[in-house]
Amino acid sequence: MVAKANDNEAAKQSVAEELRSLMARKQVTGRELARRLGQSDHRWVTNRMNGKTSVAAEDIPLLAAGLGMTPQELGRALVDQLPEVELDD
């Protein structure tokens, strides 16, 4: 069984969309979040916001702290947005 490549892209975009939504609700810009995280280059955040870079498991505690959330809260919010994946037999 193999997941389709476009499923991975859909998942990445869904997670990025939820990250942007959480940031908007908390009124935090990409630059502000990067500043809070100690990232000198805001592209680290921007690439995750636009789905260019996947949000990795190790990113979640850092992003959560910057958003004033627990890693569990952020992880659940992001996972809840993942689309179902169909596997080929």
mmCIF file of C-alpha atoms in Angstrom:
data_model
loop_
_atom_site.group_PDB
_atom_site.id
_atom_site.type_symbol
_atom_site.label_atom_id
_atom_site.label_comp_id
_atom_site.label_asym_id
_atom_site.label_seq_id
_atom_site.Cartn_x
_atom_site.Cartn_y
_atom_site.Cartn_z
ATOM 1 C CA MET A 1 0.000 0.000 0.000
ATOM 2 C CA VAL A 2 1.347 3.400 -0.990
ATOM 3 C CA ALA A 3 -0.016 6.853 -0.211
ATOM 4 C CA LYS A 4 -0.394 9.109 -3.220
ATOM 5 C CA ALA A 5 1.994 12.062 -3.538
ATOM 6 C CA ASN A 6 -0.852 14.557 -3.860
ATOM 7 C CA ASP A 7 -2.204 13.324 -0.495
ATOM 8 C CA ASN A 8 1.027 14.502 1.140
ATOM 9 C CA GLU A 9 0.699 17.917 -0.506
ATOM 10 C CA ALA A 10 -2.940 18.174 0.595
ATOM 11 C CA ALA A 11 -1.924 17.328 4.164
ATOM 12 C CA LYS A 12 0.870 19.915 4.122
ATOM 13 C CA GLN A 13 -1.514 22.593 2.861
ATOM 14 C CA SER A 14 -4.203 21.697 5.409
ATOM 15 C CA VAL A 15 -1.725 21.981 8.268
ATOM 16 C CA ALA A 16 -0.397 25.279 6.904
ATOM 17 C CA GLU A 17 -3.937 26.636 6.634
ATOM 18 C CA GLU A 18 -4.690 25.706 10.247
ATOM 19 C CA LEU A 19 -1.429 27.286 11.405
ATOM 20 C CA ARG A 20 -2.387 30.535 9.627
ATOM 21 C CA SER A 21 -5.854 30.360 11.172
ATOM 22 C CA LEU A 22 -4.462 29.884 14.684
ATOM 23 C CA MET A 23 -2.067 32.771 14.164
ATOM 24 C CA ALA A 24 -4.897 35.012 12.974
ATOM 25 C CA ARG A 25 -7.081 34.116 15.972
ATOM 26 C CA LYS A 26 -4.186 34.932 18.282
ATOM 27 C CA GLN A 27 -3.348 38.047 16.237
ATOM 28 C CA VAL A 28 0.258 36.975 15.689
ATOM 29 C CA THR A 29 2.035 37.736 12.407
ATOM 30 C CA GLY A 30 4.712 35.543 10.886
ATOM 31 C CA ARG A 31 7.384 38.075 11.768
ATOM 32 C CA GLU A 32 6.138 38.325 15.346
ATOM 33 C CA LEU A 33 6.037 34.564 15.752
ATOM 34 C CA ALA A 34 9.563 34.292 14.355
ATOM 35 C CA ARG A 35 10.700 36.957 16.827
ATOM 36 C CA ARG A 36 9.083 35.077 19.716
ATOM 37 C CA LEU A 37 10.823 31.887 18.607
ATOM 38 C CA GLY A 38 14.209 33.561 18.382
ATOM 39 C CA GLN A 39 14.388 32.985 14.637
ATOM 40 C CA SER A 40 16.466 35.690 12.997
ATOM 41 C CA ASP A 41 14.963 34.786 9.623
ATOM 42 C CA HIS A 42 11.155 34.993 9.521
ATOM 43 C CA ARG A 43 11.144 32.625 6.522
ATOM 44 C CA TRP A 44 11.392 29.701 8.952
ATOM 45 C CA VAL A 45 7.836 30.546 10.037
ATOM 46 C CA THR A 46 6.639 31.786 6.643
ATOM 47 C CA ASN A 47 7.641 28.552 4.903
ATOM 48 C CA ARG A 48 5.537 26.571 7.383
ATOM 49 C CA MET A 49 2.636 29.033 7.100
ATOM 50 C CA ASN A 50 2.459 28.679 3.325
ATOM 51 C CA GLY A 51 3.066 24.931 3.182
ATOM 52 C CA LYS A 52 6.438 25.231 1.489
ATOM 53 C CA THR A 53 7.972 23.372 4.444
ATOM 54 C CA SER A 54 6.083 20.705 6.390
ATOM 55 C CA VAL A 55 5.499 21.305 10.081
ATOM 56 C CA ALA A 56 7.625 18.575 11.646
ATOM 57 C CA ALA A 57 6.898 16.947 14.991
ATOM 58 C CA GLU A 58 9.913 18.712 16.491
ATOM 59 C CA ASP A 59 8.505 22.101 15.362
ATOM 60 C CA ILE A 60 5.295 21.710 17.360
ATOM 61 C CA PRO A 61 6.626 22.512 20.877
ATOM 62 C CA LEU A 62 8.420 25.589 19.563
ATOM 63 C CA LEU A 63 5.453 26.862 17.542
ATOM 64 C CA ALA A 64 3.100 26.118 20.426
ATOM 65 C CA ALA A 65 5.195 28.153 22.857
ATOM 66 C CA GLY A 66 5.224 31.076 20.433
ATOM 67 C CA LEU A 67 1.441 30.889 20.109
ATOM 68 C CA GLY A 68 0.811 30.541 23.841
ATOM 69 C CA MET A 69 -0.437 26.978 23.504
ATOM 70 C CA THR A 70 0.672 23.627 24.800
ATOM 71 C CA PRO A 71 2.268 21.259 22.287
ATOM 72 C CA GLN A 72 -0.714 18.946 22.786
ATOM 73 C CA GLU A 73 -3.204 21.704 21.917
ATOM 74 C CA LEU A 74 -1.322 22.687 18.781
ATOM 75 C CA GLY A 75 -0.706 19.077 17.784
ATOM 76 C CA ARG A 76 -4.404 18.212 18.086
ATOM 77 C CA ALA A 77 -5.427 21.321 16.136
ATOM 78 C CA LEU A 78 -3.044 20.476 13.302
ATOM 79 C CA VAL A 79 -3.808 16.740 13.212
ATOM 80 C CA ASP A 80 -7.555 17.410 13.131
ATOM 81 C CA GLN A 81 -7.044 19.188 9.792
ATOM 82 C CA LEU A 82 -5.327 16.293 8.038
ATOM 83 C CA PRO A 83 -7.292 14.854 5.144
ATOM 84 C CA GLU A 84 -8.033 11.162 4.948
ATOM 85 C CA VAL A 85 -5.465 9.252 2.927
ATOM 86 C CA GLU A 86 -6.462 6.507 0.534
ATOM 87 C CA LEU A 87 -3.951 3.729 0.162
ATOM 88 C CA ASP A 88 -3.527 1.724 -3.012
ATOM 89 C CA ASP A 89 -3.665 -2.037 -2.566
#
